Amino acid sequence: MKTFYVTTPIYYANSLPHLGHLYTMIVADTIARSKRQRGIDTLFLTGTDEHGINIERAAQKASRTPKEQADYVVSYYKKMTAEFGLDGEHGGYDIFMRTTEPFHYQGVSEFWRRVAKAKTPKGNTAIYKGHYEGWFCAACAAYKTEDEYHEPKTEGAAPTCLIHDTALDRISEDSYFFRLSDYDQELLSLYENRPDFVRPESRNNEVISFVRGGLQDLSVSRLRTSVSWGVPVPDDPDHTMYVWFDALINYITAIGFGNEERERVFGFEKYWPALHLVGKDILRFHAVYWPAFLLAAGVELPRAIVAHGMWVDPSGRKMSKTIGNIVELDVLSRHFPADAIRYFCLREMVFGQDGRFGYEALIDRANSDLASGLGNLSSRTLTMISRYCEGRIPSGHIPEEKLLLAKRTGVDTDETTIAGFIEHARDQFLQHFESFAFSRALEVAWSVVARVDKMISDAKPWDLAKDENQKQTLNAVLYRAAESLRWLCVLLYPVMPGASSDVSSQLGLSDSSATTDPAQLKWGALVEGQPIGDIKPTFPRIDKAKTMAAINQGTEPSGVHVTEADAIAGATTQANTKPAPPMTHATEADAVPCAEGVTSFIEIGDFAKVDLRVGEVLSAERVPKADKLLLLEIDIGEEKPRQVLAGIAQYYEPEKLVGRKVVVVANLKPRKLRGFESQGMVVAASIGEEGRPVIATFTEDVPNGARLK
Ligand code: MSP
């Protein structure tokens, strides 16, 4: 039997996962399901990377041991993967790998020993002992060369990581090195001989030019006295292995490399080589270091390294805790069905490129493509079958003597027209799918939705139903719609397993979508006379205003927007409140609409709780080391002026604010930001996707302290 093995990166156990981590799992799960549909014996691996200084530090900060830290993160992963239907129980991953498991230690040690014994292609020992002197980013778990860090602004300070913007660690210690520099020619021949080894092509080119630029030997151990939380180097307990060395090997230890028991249960021999799905951020580790390690150990190379782009926020910023724009899994799972999220991720991101994530965009897609698109097609088809065909799949055949009559209604009497269309679409869909172009594949699937929808609208079954002579025409139209739905369920099963199974069972089919090979679909297999199942809405519409308001409520301290939120984002580490609102296109006006389309109201009493006062800015200055913050003194008619921090420094010159009348939320709980107490909030409109603040003001003279009602 054919086998297939797909992996995600194993995620650092220092912090909880967000949408980015979920995304790779969704893609891997989709690929795994599509292989299983074809009867391929498939193994899907995900898990956590639990060693290294980063985890040690996170644990220390949380007053946990590193293992407790890892356990905590893993339990969250398990809870969330279950909620999103990605765990084993829901047909998702087969193995949740943890690098702290004893079998991994065993396999990694075996691998190290093999590499330590090996000679490089240039005849040198593959591992040697030396001295490492340089900079290391704990968050990347990577050594940094000069072009990979920002020089320090002040003399004597550490440089900062280009990616994380955090200070690098200076390392000067004895270390084992892997002689990577001896593998350049082997790697270049690999990329040349196997152009599909690194995908997509643009990433392949990136990797080739990196290797052509020259490879440096890689430090693969740390002194136990500096990093104790790691796998000990065999026969040298003073050293622990570099976390990436240990982590990459998980892909083979998970399935039995170096451990007989595990080999029996899963099977390295059976499943290896794997397709590694990774974010482009860790491509170099997978496409350069990993193959070199494998070449040294004499282990077969992976099937392919497939790198996707990164999710960024609507303004194009990468997700970061500091910015506060991370899409939290809790929020996603509270407000959206798993299938809608899967669909959005695969439809919206052009595979390989970065994608923008916004809650509004997610709601729009779910409503247009799922609720109004596929969902509507399915419910109208099934409802008409229930109403006009006594709830049984009608015949798709128009008898000879009725063909002319049918033609008069404009219905295409040749069934092969629609069958041909859908077969062609299926072929295109599968082609795109095979090359990871999920977005294009889904576009094709939706061309089928549109085509079938049009067929129904043109044929007007509700009119045909009024004419007994057109019964067969009506039946044929509904049969074609139902059969198309059956095909769509099979095609879309890997992307939306829950929804596809739902629609399948509403069509009266036991859930066969999971095990039907789409390439083998034949038009006309839906059986006439078969009773359909209970009809229920598969993709309920998402109430945009309500959902956005709920999401914003969960992340913002009050209903008023912008300056407070930005202030917090600018304040970064010291804010002990929730950070800026996450990825959303929404302005407050969108979230609580008050013109047409009002869907959520507050009581006047709710509004009265907010004490809004007219204030006059007496002084304004920038806050040191906080790009976004201004420190304002505002007279709101009280004995003493209020000190208020506002996140508007990028848009307002402090001098120009002095003397301006503003609106202040006067009863907001004071809080400290960057060491300054903020005693209120300045109200501003939020403009455009970047949320440019425009301060609310008055065109008439108003006294300080006047209340806004
Ligand atoms: N532990 C290493 C991987 C070792 S694999 C042998 C690691 N962990 S990580 O927690 O930082 O995960 C990085 C991966 O998470 C990315 O490669 C990607 O798969 C996923 N993502 C994290 N943030 C992401 C986005 N913003 N967008 C898309 N995927 C992202 O690196």
XYZ file of C-alpha atoms and ligand atoms in Angstrom:
740
model
C 0.000 0.000 0.000
C 1.191 3.510 -0.808
C 2.166 5.605 2.181
C 2.447 9.306 2.773
C 3.955 11.220 5.685
C 3.298 14.913 6.291
C 4.697 17.013 9.120
C 4.273 20.488 10.572
C 7.105 22.167 12.436
C 7.152 21.256 16.093
C 6.235 24.473 17.849
C 8.198 26.096 20.655
C 6.675 25.298 23.995
C 7.496 28.725 25.385
C 4.202 30.358 24.455
C 0.654 29.566 23.423
C -0.115 29.080 19.750
C -1.893 31.626 17.562
C -3.427 31.645 14.101
C -0.014 31.257 12.423
C 0.642 27.949 14.162
C -2.906 26.807 13.520
C -2.511 27.600 9.835
C 0.324 25.146 9.214
C -1.678 22.469 11.010
C -4.733 23.250 8.895
C -2.730 22.932 5.688
C -1.086 19.683 6.830
C -4.452 18.316 7.918
C -5.978 19.238 4.560
C -3.173 17.503 2.696
C -3.421 14.436 4.942
C -7.172 14.161 4.408
C -6.804 14.483 0.658
C -4.301 11.608 0.666
C -6.526 9.475 2.874
C -9.425 10.085 0.509
C -7.399 8.297 -2.139
C -6.784 5.335 0.083
C -3.155 6.246 0.789
C -1.909 5.133 4.206
C -1.127 8.563 5.624
C 0.674 9.712 8.734
C 0.378 13.279 9.986
C 2.801 14.555 12.630
C 2.724 17.718 14.682
C 4.019 18.540 18.132
C 6.166 20.721 20.325
C 9.818 21.677 20.491
C 10.524 21.719 24.193
C 14.227 22.357 24.720
C 16.479 25.375 24.715
C 17.142 28.625 26.460
C 13.908 30.180 25.263
C 11.784 27.610 27.025
C 14.026 27.766 30.077
C 13.519 31.530 30.265
C 9.758 31.378 29.675
C 9.479 28.794 32.433
C 11.508 30.922 34.815
C 9.312 33.917 34.106
C 6.195 31.881 34.830
C 7.782 30.302 37.933
C 7.562 26.854 36.415
C 10.104 24.198 35.627
C 10.818 23.875 31.885
C 8.893 20.604 31.830
C 5.909 22.197 33.581
C 6.055 25.009 31.045
C 6.038 22.520 28.191
C 3.188 20.531 29.773
C 1.167 23.691 30.135
C 1.640 24.701 26.495
C 1.030 21.154 25.272
C -2.252 20.878 27.139
C -3.378 24.083 25.450
C -2.311 22.739 22.039
C -4.261 19.569 22.659
C -7.352 21.448 23.758
C -7.228 23.776 20.755
C -6.441 21.119 18.175
C -9.478 19.199 19.450
C -11.638 22.308 19.174
C -10.527 22.866 15.606
C -10.989 19.200 14.695
C -7.292 18.674 14.074
C -6.607 15.971 16.617
C -6.652 12.223 16.145
C -10.191 11.859 17.409
C -11.444 14.087 14.626
C -9.402 12.446 11.903
C -6.487 14.886 12.208
C -2.923 14.268 13.364
C -1.670 10.782 14.161
C 1.231 11.781 16.397
C 1.660 14.708 18.734
C 5.406 14.707 19.147
C 7.153 16.005 22.259
C 10.912 16.316 22.216
C 11.123 15.623 25.944
C 10.024 12.030 25.467
C 12.659 9.374 26.232
C 12.420 7.689 22.826
C 13.383 11.003 21.243
C 16.478 11.269 23.425
C 17.372 7.769 22.361
C 16.912 8.463 18.643
C 18.700 11.806 18.736
C 21.681 10.272 20.533
C 21.866 7.532 17.924
C 21.736 10.139 15.167
C 24.493 12.235 16.790
C 26.727 9.190 17.102
C 26.261 8.413 13.423
C 27.094 11.978 12.379
C 30.060 12.073 14.752
C 31.464 8.983 13.036
C 30.816 10.263 9.523
C 33.204 11.839 7.068
C 32.073 14.832 5.016
C 32.133 14.733 1.191
C 35.506 16.466 1.463
C 36.870 13.741 3.717
C 36.780 15.606 7.049
C 35.060 14.572 10.265
C 31.486 15.840 10.175
C 31.566 17.011 13.798
C 34.512 18.645 15.495
C 35.120 20.524 18.721
C 35.950 24.223 18.613
C 35.169 27.540 20.209
C 32.127 29.633 19.356
C 32.302 33.367 19.606
C 29.293 35.327 18.468
C 25.682 36.399 18.893
C 22.636 34.233 19.456
C 18.927 35.053 19.370
C 17.076 32.979 21.956
C 13.690 33.585 20.305
C 14.933 32.364 16.894
C 17.146 29.794 18.570
C 19.668 30.849 15.945
C 23.174 32.224 15.700
C 23.257 35.609 14.025
C 25.765 37.004 11.604
C 26.400 40.708 11.147
C 23.780 41.143 8.460
C 21.181 39.496 10.674
C 21.141 42.001 13.515
C 20.763 45.704 14.230
C 23.881 47.300 15.628
C 23.263 48.538 19.176
C 22.247 52.175 19.522
C 24.412 52.714 22.575
C 27.968 51.604 22.989
C 28.438 48.429 24.955
C 24.829 47.274 24.475
C 23.960 44.057 22.675
C 22.801 44.112 19.057
C 19.134 43.295 18.471
C 17.534 40.589 16.347
C 16.121 41.818 13.036
C 13.113 39.569 13.489
C 12.334 39.848 17.174
C 13.882 43.197 17.971
C 15.180 41.725 21.221
C 18.740 41.847 22.544
C 21.018 39.027 21.420
C 23.036 36.883 23.804
C 26.817 37.017 23.547
C 28.270 33.541 23.402
C 31.879 32.675 23.886
C 32.324 29.048 24.747
C 33.581 25.672 23.614
C 31.189 23.991 21.270
C 30.833 21.093 18.891
C 30.529 22.184 15.289
C 28.860 20.513 12.354
C 31.041 20.942 9.266
C 28.274 22.417 7.135
C 30.739 24.192 4.861
C 31.774 20.832 3.391
C 28.234 20.110 2.158
C 27.699 23.031 -0.229
C 28.271 21.068 -3.444
C 26.089 18.138 -2.303
C 23.298 20.516 -1.415
C 23.531 22.419 -4.693
C 23.401 19.157 -6.652
C 20.396 18.128 -4.588
C 18.490 21.305 -5.484
C 19.495 20.928 -9.103
C 18.591 17.260 -9.416
C 15.394 17.571 -7.482
C 13.804 20.889 -8.430
C 10.733 19.847 -6.440
C 12.696 19.352 -3.240
C 12.040 22.919 -2.049
C 8.724 24.424 -2.991
C 7.401 26.805 -4.179
C 9.994 27.670 -6.790
C 10.649 31.158 -5.441
C 11.701 29.608 -2.141
C 13.924 27.140 -3.943
C 15.770 30.020 -5.578
C 16.159 31.697 -2.209
C 17.732 28.569 -0.750
C 20.062 28.082 -3.711
C 21.380 31.603 -3.501
C 21.901 31.236 0.253
C 24.008 28.124 -0.259
C 25.867 29.664 -3.192
C 26.755 32.547 -0.880
C 28.891 30.118 1.141
C 28.096 28.031 4.188
C 29.630 28.403 7.609
C 30.077 25.544 10.033
C 27.293 25.361 12.554
C 27.672 25.274 16.316
C 25.584 22.297 17.418
C 26.094 22.233 21.159
C 26.050 24.505 24.184
C 27.827 24.098 27.458
C 25.536 22.481 29.982
C 26.395 25.331 32.319
C 24.818 27.819 29.847
C 21.922 25.726 28.532
C 21.050 22.752 30.659
C 17.595 22.147 29.201
C 18.505 20.009 26.242
C 19.557 16.553 25.094
C 23.032 15.682 26.436
C 25.731 15.176 23.821
C 26.597 11.454 23.830
C 29.800 10.760 25.711
C 30.263 14.405 26.689
C 27.837 15.363 29.446
C 29.288 18.875 29.687
C 27.455 19.730 26.470
C 23.799 19.798 25.457
C 22.745 19.662 21.834
C 21.767 22.790 19.947
C 17.985 22.867 20.020
C 17.559 22.850 16.233
C 19.729 19.756 15.939
C 17.509 17.931 18.401
C 14.296 19.414 16.976
C 14.790 18.523 13.317
C 15.497 14.922 14.188
C 12.010 14.669 15.698
C 10.678 13.983 12.225
C 12.363 10.601 12.265
C 12.426 9.720 15.967
C 8.638 10.218 16.061
C 8.169 7.292 13.727
C 10.810 4.963 15.093
C 14.335 6.025 14.173
C 16.522 4.720 16.989
C 13.695 3.059 18.894
C 12.422 -0.412 18.015
C 9.204 -0.181 19.946
C 8.205 2.973 18.108
C 9.350 1.571 14.815
C 6.922 -1.311 15.391
C 3.992 0.988 16.202
C 4.541 3.579 13.461
C 7.377 2.635 11.152
C 10.301 4.748 10.030
C 10.885 2.246 7.265
C 7.268 2.413 6.250
C 6.602 6.167 6.233
C 9.887 7.994 5.726
C 10.574 10.201 3.707
C 8.219 12.974 4.757
C 6.829 16.069 3.184
C 7.756 18.864 5.584
C 5.370 21.758 5.669
C 6.948 24.847 7.228
C 6.608 28.604 7.363
C 9.126 30.503 5.255
C 10.657 31.764 8.521
C 12.312 28.419 9.146
C 13.066 27.390 5.604
C 16.844 27.521 5.958
C 16.831 25.069 8.845
C 14.776 22.606 6.829
C 16.182 23.054 3.355
C 19.863 23.468 4.225
C 20.787 22.224 7.693
C 18.420 19.258 7.841
C 19.435 17.673 4.512
C 23.076 18.195 5.435
C 22.570 16.440 8.788
C 20.770 13.599 7.019
C 23.494 13.284 4.395
C 26.046 13.022 7.191
C 24.020 10.432 9.091
C 23.407 8.444 5.912
C 19.629 8.759 6.211
C 17.393 9.241 3.187
C 16.420 12.860 2.491
C 12.857 14.180 2.928
C 10.365 13.992 0.081
C 10.048 17.780 -0.043
C 10.199 20.970 1.960
C 7.138 23.064 1.268
C 7.208 26.592 2.658
C 4.196 28.813 3.089
C 4.062 32.564 3.688
C 3.186 34.281 6.930
C -0.056 35.743 8.167
C 0.243 39.437 8.755
C -2.345 41.898 10.029
C -4.514 44.042 7.746
C -1.831 46.722 7.750
C 0.813 44.224 6.709
C 2.548 43.968 10.099
C 3.772 40.575 11.231
C 1.969 39.034 14.163
C 3.696 39.909 17.330
C 2.875 39.930 20.992
C 4.551 43.288 21.365
C 2.360 44.916 18.744
C -0.607 43.058 20.204
C -1.952 41.960 16.831
C -1.849 38.228 17.402
C -4.984 36.344 16.430
C -5.720 34.249 19.473
C -7.143 30.796 19.003
C -9.601 31.263 21.861
C -11.135 34.241 20.097
C -11.303 32.403 16.789
C -12.919 29.330 18.258
C -15.423 31.384 20.250
C -16.716 33.283 17.271
C -16.236 31.158 14.169
C -16.939 27.603 13.033
C -13.756 25.621 12.422
C -14.648 24.985 8.787
C -15.124 28.670 8.071
C -11.638 29.346 9.457
C -10.131 26.506 7.433
C -11.840 27.725 4.295
C -10.761 31.314 4.860
C -7.135 30.399 5.523
C -6.851 28.275 2.410
C -8.860 30.571 0.175
C -7.356 33.842 1.290
C -3.655 33.058 1.412
C -2.002 32.571 -1.937
C 0.191 29.681 -0.933
C 3.803 30.711 -0.573
C 3.025 34.400 -0.208
C 2.126 36.326 2.930
C -1.562 36.719 3.663
C -3.469 39.415 5.525
C -5.779 38.290 8.240
C -8.699 40.391 9.404
C -11.785 39.283 11.287
C -13.958 41.375 9.008
C -12.498 39.745 5.930
C -13.144 36.352 7.503
C -16.770 37.239 8.207
C -17.239 38.629 4.693
C -15.875 35.481 3.087
C -17.825 33.176 5.351
C -21.013 35.060 4.561
C -20.508 35.439 0.835
C -18.815 32.189 -0.155
C -20.212 29.857 2.479
C -23.585 31.158 3.709
C -24.753 32.782 0.460
C -22.703 30.573 -1.841
C -22.326 26.909 -1.084
C -24.733 26.939 1.869
C -27.487 28.572 -0.108
C -26.982 26.241 -3.055
C -27.234 23.243 -0.793
C -30.272 24.421 1.143
C -32.227 25.583 -1.915
C -31.498 22.322 -3.749
C -32.458 20.140 -0.816
C -35.526 22.191 0.069
C -36.814 21.894 -3.501
C -36.165 18.156 -3.540
C -38.099 17.917 -0.314
C -40.940 20.047 -1.620
C -41.232 18.930 -5.240
C -39.873 15.375 -5.155
C -41.226 14.070 -1.861
C -37.813 14.181 -0.310
C -36.254 11.645 -2.665
C -33.480 12.087 -5.198
C -35.340 12.525 -8.500
C -34.441 11.011 -11.831
C -31.955 12.961 -13.913
C -33.274 11.506 -17.115
C -35.580 13.403 -19.471
C -37.417 10.875 -21.661
C -37.273 11.258 -25.437
C -40.863 12.447 -25.732
C -40.344 15.248 -23.214
C -37.131 16.642 -24.680
C -38.841 19.208 -26.861
C -40.968 20.442 -24.014
C -37.914 20.721 -21.810
C -36.029 22.613 -24.504
C -38.790 25.185 -24.644
C -38.074 26.174 -21.055
C -34.479 26.894 -21.961
C -33.128 23.952 -19.953
C -30.143 22.237 -21.578
C -31.424 18.766 -22.319
C -27.935 17.420 -22.709
C -26.817 16.318 -19.263
C -23.243 15.910 -20.396
C -22.850 19.698 -20.635
C -22.936 20.155 -16.883
C -21.221 16.817 -16.293
C -18.382 17.868 -18.603
C -18.098 21.219 -16.881
C -17.808 19.689 -13.446
C -15.365 16.990 -14.587
C -13.121 19.636 -16.076
C -13.396 21.701 -12.894
C -12.526 18.619 -10.828
C -9.373 18.042 -12.877
C -8.293 21.639 -12.489
C -9.114 21.575 -8.798
C -6.935 18.513 -8.253
C -4.092 19.952 -10.271
C -4.053 23.110 -8.184
C -4.370 21.100 -5.012
C -1.403 18.933 -5.921
C 0.731 22.016 -6.395
C -0.466 23.522 -3.080
C -2.391 26.256 -4.907
C -5.333 25.856 -2.541
C -6.692 29.285 -3.215
C -6.944 28.628 -6.935
C -8.411 25.194 -6.348
C -11.136 26.742 -4.231
C -11.796 29.398 -6.860
C -12.419 26.569 -9.286
C -14.773 24.831 -6.865
C -16.698 28.049 -6.492
C -17.006 28.345 -10.248
C -19.010 25.131 -9.959
C -21.168 26.655 -7.227
C -21.827 29.670 -9.461
C -22.569 27.527 -12.480
C -25.065 25.312 -10.674
C -26.672 28.303 -9.018
C -27.157 29.881 -12.418
C -28.569 26.665 -13.811
C -31.201 26.688 -11.063
C -32.004 30.382 -11.409
C -32.341 30.073 -15.202
C -34.505 26.950 -15.019
C -36.782 28.396 -12.312
C -37.838 25.082 -10.761
C -40.609 26.901 -8.840
C -42.254 27.689 -12.210
C -41.568 24.230 -13.642
C -43.299 22.781 -10.583
C -46.528 24.463 -11.612
C -46.693 22.492 -14.852
C -47.248 18.750 -14.535
C -45.841 18.305 -18.090
C -42.511 19.673 -16.952
C -42.142 17.249 -14.063
C -39.214 15.430 -15.732
C -37.506 18.709 -16.587
C -37.837 19.811 -12.984
C -36.493 16.465 -11.783
C -33.521 16.636 -14.114
C -32.560 20.131 -12.945
C -32.755 19.112 -9.300
C -30.882 15.891 -9.929
C -28.043 17.797 -11.587
C -27.898 20.229 -8.687
C -27.831 17.400 -6.147
C -25.217 15.426 -8.057
C -23.036 18.539 -8.344
C -23.354 18.971 -4.597
C -22.189 15.408 -4.109
C -19.080 16.165 -6.159
C -18.462 19.369 -4.261
C -18.681 17.474 -0.959
C -15.937 15.121 -2.110
C -13.715 17.878 -3.499
C -14.143 20.067 -0.454
C -13.899 17.369 2.194
C -10.171 17.913 2.910
C -10.769 21.641 3.320
C -14.051 21.535 5.255
C -14.476 18.036 6.621
C -17.339 18.873 8.969
C -19.445 20.838 6.519
C -18.848 18.389 3.668
C -19.959 15.479 5.799
C -23.035 17.462 6.859
C -24.092 18.212 3.311
C -23.361 14.635 2.293
C -25.659 13.275 4.940
C -28.340 15.804 4.018
C -28.126 14.374 0.517
C -28.895 11.037 2.109
C -25.391 9.681 1.674
C -23.585 8.076 4.514
C -20.417 10.068 4.864
C -18.482 8.766 1.966
C -16.699 12.035 1.137
C -13.871 11.107 3.499
C -13.069 7.981 1.549
C -14.013 8.814 -2.029
C -11.133 9.481 -4.366
C -12.143 12.655 -6.222
C -10.216 11.499 -9.284
C -12.564 8.499 -9.474
C -15.818 10.456 -9.269
C -18.258 9.499 -12.019
C -21.204 11.646 -12.973
C -24.537 10.063 -12.169
C -23.718 7.938 -9.142
C -26.357 9.605 -7.016
C -29.151 7.030 -6.843
C -32.645 7.945 -7.925
C -35.276 7.408 -5.245
C -32.876 7.670 -2.354
C -34.409 9.643 0.526
C -32.556 12.804 1.470
C -31.674 13.493 5.112
C -32.829 16.243 7.458
C -32.135 19.657 6.036
C -30.336 22.093 8.272
C -28.323 25.220 7.610
C -24.701 24.183 7.230
C -23.222 27.659 7.123
C -25.269 30.029 9.242
C -24.704 33.707 8.438
C -22.386 35.455 10.814
C -23.764 38.691 12.180
C -20.899 41.009 11.387
C -21.781 43.883 13.675
C -22.497 41.673 16.648
C -19.447 39.503 16.142
C -17.102 42.431 15.655
C -18.532 44.142 18.716
C -18.074 40.956 20.742
C -14.509 40.492 19.515
C -13.626 44.089 20.239
C -15.284 43.948 23.618
C -13.142 41.007 24.550
C -9.978 42.825 23.667
C -10.641 46.407 24.504
C -11.219 47.957 27.867
C -14.129 50.105 26.678
C -16.176 50.747 23.597
C -14.211 53.849 22.699
C -11.561 53.458 20.119
C -8.088 54.341 19.047
C -6.101 56.517 21.358
C -6.298 54.211 24.344
C -5.627 51.173 22.223
C -2.703 52.738 20.468
C -1.353 54.009 23.703
C -1.193 50.481 24.995
C 0.414 49.169 21.848
C 3.042 51.862 22.121
C 3.648 51.134 25.753
C 4.455 47.478 25.101
C 5.864 45.630 28.056
C 4.637 47.677 30.931
C 0.968 47.644 30.135
C -0.756 45.167 32.355
C -3.969 45.398 30.422
C -4.917 43.619 27.201
C -3.008 44.900 24.188
C -4.253 46.692 21.122
C -7.187 45.258 19.244
C -6.069 42.365 17.119
C -6.340 41.960 13.403
C -9.452 43.669 12.291
C -10.472 45.990 9.532
C -13.214 47.194 11.794
C -13.558 50.707 12.932
C -15.785 51.278 15.898
C -18.417 52.572 13.533
C -18.466 49.177 11.837
C -18.636 47.320 15.067
C -21.676 49.111 16.446
C -23.524 50.428 13.438
C -25.913 53.231 14.171
C -27.280 54.198 10.786
C -28.793 51.639 8.445
C -28.624 48.019 9.404
C -28.705 48.574 13.163
C -28.367 45.194 14.787
C -27.240 45.882 18.308
C -28.323 48.658 20.620
C -27.254 49.747 24.027
C -29.557 51.242 26.624
C -29.260 54.947 27.352
C -28.145 53.909 30.825
C -25.184 52.087 29.288
C -24.120 55.227 27.483
C -24.597 57.306 30.627
C -21.957 55.191 32.330
C -19.313 56.805 30.164
C -18.361 60.213 31.508
C -17.265 62.220 28.476
C -15.915 65.698 29.173
C -14.683 68.626 27.162
C -11.022 69.233 27.878
C -8.320 71.637 26.818
C -4.790 70.467 26.168
C -2.464 72.502 28.395
C 0.765 70.714 27.490
C 1.899 67.866 25.289
C 5.185 66.027 25.012
C 6.582 62.804 23.656
C 7.147 59.847 25.980
C 10.750 58.647 25.894
C 11.222 55.258 24.175
C 7.573 54.994 23.139
C 7.170 55.952 19.485
C 3.427 56.239 19.661
C 2.801 57.929 22.968
C 2.148 61.542 23.880
C 1.867 62.704 27.465
C -0.881 65.331 27.700
C -2.044 67.607 30.471
C -5.703 68.329 29.971
C -7.941 70.709 31.830
C -11.378 69.171 32.187
C -12.677 71.761 34.607
C -11.387 70.030 37.714
C -9.142 71.443 40.390
C -6.059 69.908 38.810
C -5.485 69.079 35.136
C -5.559 65.421 34.168
C -2.491 63.585 32.917
C -3.512 61.478 29.911
C -1.450 59.279 27.618
C -2.555 59.045 24.014
C -1.224 56.818 21.250
C -1.182 59.562 18.640
C 2.459 60.617 18.541
C 2.915 59.347 14.998
C 0.164 61.608 13.731
C 0.220 64.761 15.887
C 3.043 67.158 16.672
C 2.820 67.768 20.413
C 3.191 71.563 20.109
C 0.222 71.804 17.784
C -2.070 70.171 20.296
C -1.627 72.765 22.987
C -4.812 74.827 23.331
C -6.946 72.292 21.484
C -10.329 71.277 22.784
C -10.710 67.525 23.001
C -13.134 64.937 24.360
C -11.902 62.972 27.357
C -13.318 59.780 28.860
C -13.106 61.020 32.416
C -14.194 57.954 34.367
C -11.846 55.437 32.837
C -9.929 53.548 35.490
C -6.444 55.110 35.734
C -3.586 52.915 34.663
C 0.155 53.091 34.336
C 1.855 53.094 30.947
C 5.597 53.471 30.583
C 5.769 54.560 34.183
C 3.207 57.343 33.742
C -0.295 57.243 35.111
C -2.940 57.856 32.490
C -6.054 59.382 34.018
C -8.489 59.098 31.146
C -8.571 58.782 27.420
C -8.797 61.111 24.469
C -11.517 60.189 21.987
C -10.614 59.977 18.311
C -11.944 58.550 15.095
C -10.044 55.670 13.556
C -9.350 56.129 9.864
C -8.439 53.490 7.325
C -6.890 50.094 7.845
C -3.945 51.444 9.775
C -6.366 53.107 12.225
C -5.028 56.666 11.833
C -6.415 58.630 14.770
C -8.268 61.896 14.214
C -9.042 63.644 17.475
C -12.668 64.599 18.117
C -13.067 68.339 18.646
C -15.618 71.206 18.575
C -16.260 73.935 16.054
C -18.001 76.152 18.659
C -16.655 77.489 21.895
C -17.318 75.098 24.780
C -16.212 75.406 28.384
C -13.773 72.921 29.848
C -15.494 70.203 31.845
C -18.801 70.385 29.929
C -20.337 66.920 29.820
C -21.188 65.232 26.525
C -24.595 63.630 26.603
N 10.492 25.062 16.979
C 10.751 25.622 15.713
C 10.473 24.612 14.636
C 11.235 23.342 14.740
S 10.761 22.226 13.511
C 11.848 21.038 13.628
C 9.877 26.831 15.489
N 8.791 26.936 16.244
S 7.702 28.122 16.172
O 6.828 27.919 17.293
O 8.346 29.379 16.084
O 6.883 27.853 14.899
C 7.205 28.429 13.663
C 6.172 27.989 12.668
O 4.843 28.342 13.120
C 6.274 28.642 11.311
O 7.241 28.037 10.518
C 4.876 28.421 10.804
O 4.709 27.093 10.466
C 4.048 28.737 12.026
N 3.794 30.162 12.159
C 4.089 30.967 13.229
N 3.672 32.238 12.955
C 3.123 32.286 11.740
C 2.483 33.285 10.989
N 2.350 34.531 11.411
N 1.965 32.928 9.790
C 2.020 31.644 9.311
N 2.631 30.684 10.006
C 3.256 30.979 11.177
O 10.197 27.622 14.625
